[in-house]
């Protein structure tokens, strides 16, 4: 199953980018043996629109252009459901085992995600009720996908 991480905004050089790349590389190495391919990392420019509604709609159009046919769409939003790491891994494993071709993990911009994207989502997840900077959310998403891979492979990285 192929994995995409789509994010509004570009990470500058620094510790957040270093962590994203570290988890992406770890996942590439681990994923081959357990049927996970990727991640494909896509950074999309923030909309220059003046109104937040217009920005969210423009960013949604850019995200939709990156969606791949048949992929499950997972949005990260502070109003989403909270899964523990084992539940998240089980979800990915179930999708993989049932022949889902891929999953796209979507991180919105500073104004959040357009409601039209919420309607298309297979899952809307949160890392808690607090608002987090999208740079840190990107790190958390990559770390949790990597952790899910370690859980699925029986690797000792995840300890209960």
Coordinates of C-alpha atoms in Angstrom, one line a residue:
X1 CA 0.0 0.0 0.0
X2 CA 1.4 3.4 -1.0
X3 CA 1.6 6.2 1.5
X4 CA 1.4 9.9 0.7
X5 CA 1.7 12.9 3.1
X6 CA 0.3 16.0 1.7
X7 CA 0.8 19.3 3.5
X8 CA 0.0 22.9 3.0
X9 CA 3.1 25.0 3.6
X10 CA 6.8 24.3 3.1
X11 CA 9.2 23.3 5.8
X12 CA 12.3 25.4 6.0
X13 CA 15.7 23.8 6.8
X14 CA 15.8 23.1 10.5
X15 CA 14.9 20.6 13.1
X16 CA 11.4 19.9 12.0
X17 CA 12.5 19.1 8.4
X18 CA 15.3 16.9 9.8
X19 CA 12.8 14.9 11.9
X20 CA 10.4 14.6 9.0
X21 CA 13.1 13.3 6.7
X22 CA 14.5 10.9 9.5
X23 CA 11.1 9.3 9.9
X24 CA 10.4 9.2 6.2
X25 CA 13.8 7.4 5.6
X26 CA 13.1 4.9 8.4
X27 CA 9.7 4.2 7.0
X28 CA 11.1 3.5 3.5
X29 CA 13.5 0.9 4.9
X30 CA 10.9 -0.7 7.1
X31 CA 7.9 -0.5 4.8
X32 CA 9.3 -2.7 2.0
X33 CA 9.1 -5.8 4.1
X34 CA 5.6 -5.2 5.3
X35 CA 3.8 -4.0 2.2
X36 CA 4.0 -0.2 2.8
X37 CA 5.5 2.0 0.1
X38 CA 6.6 5.5 0.6
X39 CA 6.0 8.0 1.9
X40 CA 5.6 10.4 -1.0
X41 CA 6.0 13.8 0.6
X42 CA 4.1 16.7 -1.1
X43 CA 4.4 20.3 0.1
X44 CA 1.9 22.7 -1.4
X45 CA 2.1 26.5 -1.2
X46 CA -0.2 28.4 1.1
X47 CA -2.9 30.3 -0.6
X48 CA -2.3 34.1 -0.9
X49 CA -6.0 34.8 -0.8
X50 CA -7.1 37.5 1.7
X51 CA -10.2 35.8 3.2
X52 CA -9.7 32.6 5.2
X53 CA -12.6 30.9 3.4
X54 CA -11.0 31.6 0.0
X55 CA -7.6 30.4 1.3
X56 CA -9.1 27.1 2.5
X57 CA -10.9 26.6 -0.8
X58 CA -7.8 27.3 -2.9
X59 CA -5.7 25.0 -0.7
X60 CA -8.4 22.3 -1.0
X61 CA -8.2 22.5 -4.8
X62 CA -4.4 22.1 -4.7
X63 CA -4.7 19.1 -2.3
X64 CA -7.4 17.4 -4.4
X65 CA -5.1 17.7 -7.5
X66 CA -2.7 15.5 -5.6
X67 CA -5.2 12.8 -4.5
X68 CA -4.7 9.4 -6.2
X69 CA -7.6 7.2 -7.3
X70 CA -8.7 4.7 -4.7
X71 CA -6.6 6.0 -1.9
X72 CA -8.1 6.4 1.6
X73 CA -8.0 10.0 2.7
X74 CA -7.0 10.8 6.3
X75 CA -7.3 14.4 7.5
X76 CA -5.6 15.8 10.6
X77 CA -7.8 18.3 12.4
X78 CA -8.1 19.3 16.0
X79 CA -11.8 18.2 16.0
X80 CA -11.0 14.7 14.7
X81 CA -11.0 11.4 16.5
X82 CA -8.2 10.4 18.8
X83 CA -6.7 7.0 18.1
X84 CA -3.9 5.4 20.0
X85 CA -0.9 4.1 18.1
X86 CA -2.1 0.5 18.1
X87 CA -5.5 1.5 16.7
X88 CA -3.8 3.6 14.0
X89 CA -1.5 0.7 13.1
X90 CA -4.5 -1.7 13.0
X91 CA -6.4 0.7 10.6
X92 CA -3.4 0.9 8.2
X93 CA -2.9 -2.9 8.4
X94 CA -6.6 -3.5 7.7
X95 CA -6.5 -1.2 4.7
X96 CA -3.3 -2.8 3.4
X97 CA -4.6 -6.3 3.9
X98 CA -7.9 -5.6 2.2
X99 CA -6.2 -4.3 -1.0
X100 CA -6.5 -0.6 -0.6
X101 CA -4.0 0.9 -3.0
X102 CA -2.9 3.7 -0.8
X103 CA -3.6 6.3 1.9
X104 CA -3.1 10.1 1.7
X105 CA -2.5 11.8 5.0
X106 CA -3.5 15.5 4.7
X107 CA -2.3 18.4 6.9
X108 CA -4.0 21.7 6.2
X109 CA -2.6 25.2 6.5
X110 CA -3.0 27.8 9.2
X111 CA -6.7 28.3 8.6
X112 CA -7.5 24.6 8.6
X113 CA -9.2 22.4 6.0
X114 CA -12.1 23.2 3.7
X115 CA -15.3 21.4 4.8
X116 CA -15.6 19.8 1.4
X117 CA -12.5 17.8 2.2
X118 CA -14.0 16.6 5.4
X119 CA -16.8 15.0 3.4
X120 CA -14.4 13.0 1.3
X121 CA -12.3 11.7 4.2
X122 CA -12.2 8.1 5.3
X123 CA -10.9 9.3 8.7
X124 CA -10.4 12.6 10.5
X125 CA -7.9 12.3 13.3
X126 CA -6.5 14.6 15.9
X127 CA -3.4 14.6 18.1
X128 CA -5.6 16.1 20.8
X129 CA -7.8 19.2 21.2
X130 CA -4.9 21.7 21.2
X131 CA -4.0 23.6 18.1
X132 CA -0.5 22.6 17.0
X133 CA 1.7 24.2 14.4
X134 CA 1.5 22.4 11.1
X135 CA 5.3 21.9 11.1
X136 CA 5.0 19.8 14.3
X137 CA 1.9 18.0 13.0
X138 CA 3.9 16.9 10.0
X139 CA 6.6 15.5 12.3
X140 CA 3.9 13.7 14.4
X141 CA 2.2 12.3 11.3
X142 CA 5.5 10.8 10.0
X143 CA 6.5 9.5 13.4
X144 CA 3.1 7.8 13.8
X145 CA 3.1 6.2 10.4
X146 CA 6.6 4.9 11.1
X147 CA 5.4 3.7 14.5
X148 CA 2.5 1.9 12.9
X149 CA 4.9 0.2 10.6
X150 CA 7.0 -1.0 13.5
X151 CA 3.9 -2.3 15.2
X152 CA 2.8 -4.1 12.1
X153 CA 6.3 -5.7 11.7
X154 CA 6.7 -6.6 15.3
X155 CA 9.7 -4.3 15.7
X156 CA 10.5 -3.3 19.3
X157 CA 10.4 0.5 18.6
X158 CA 6.8 0.7 20.0
X159 CA 6.6 -0.3 23.7
X160 CA 3.3 -0.6 25.5

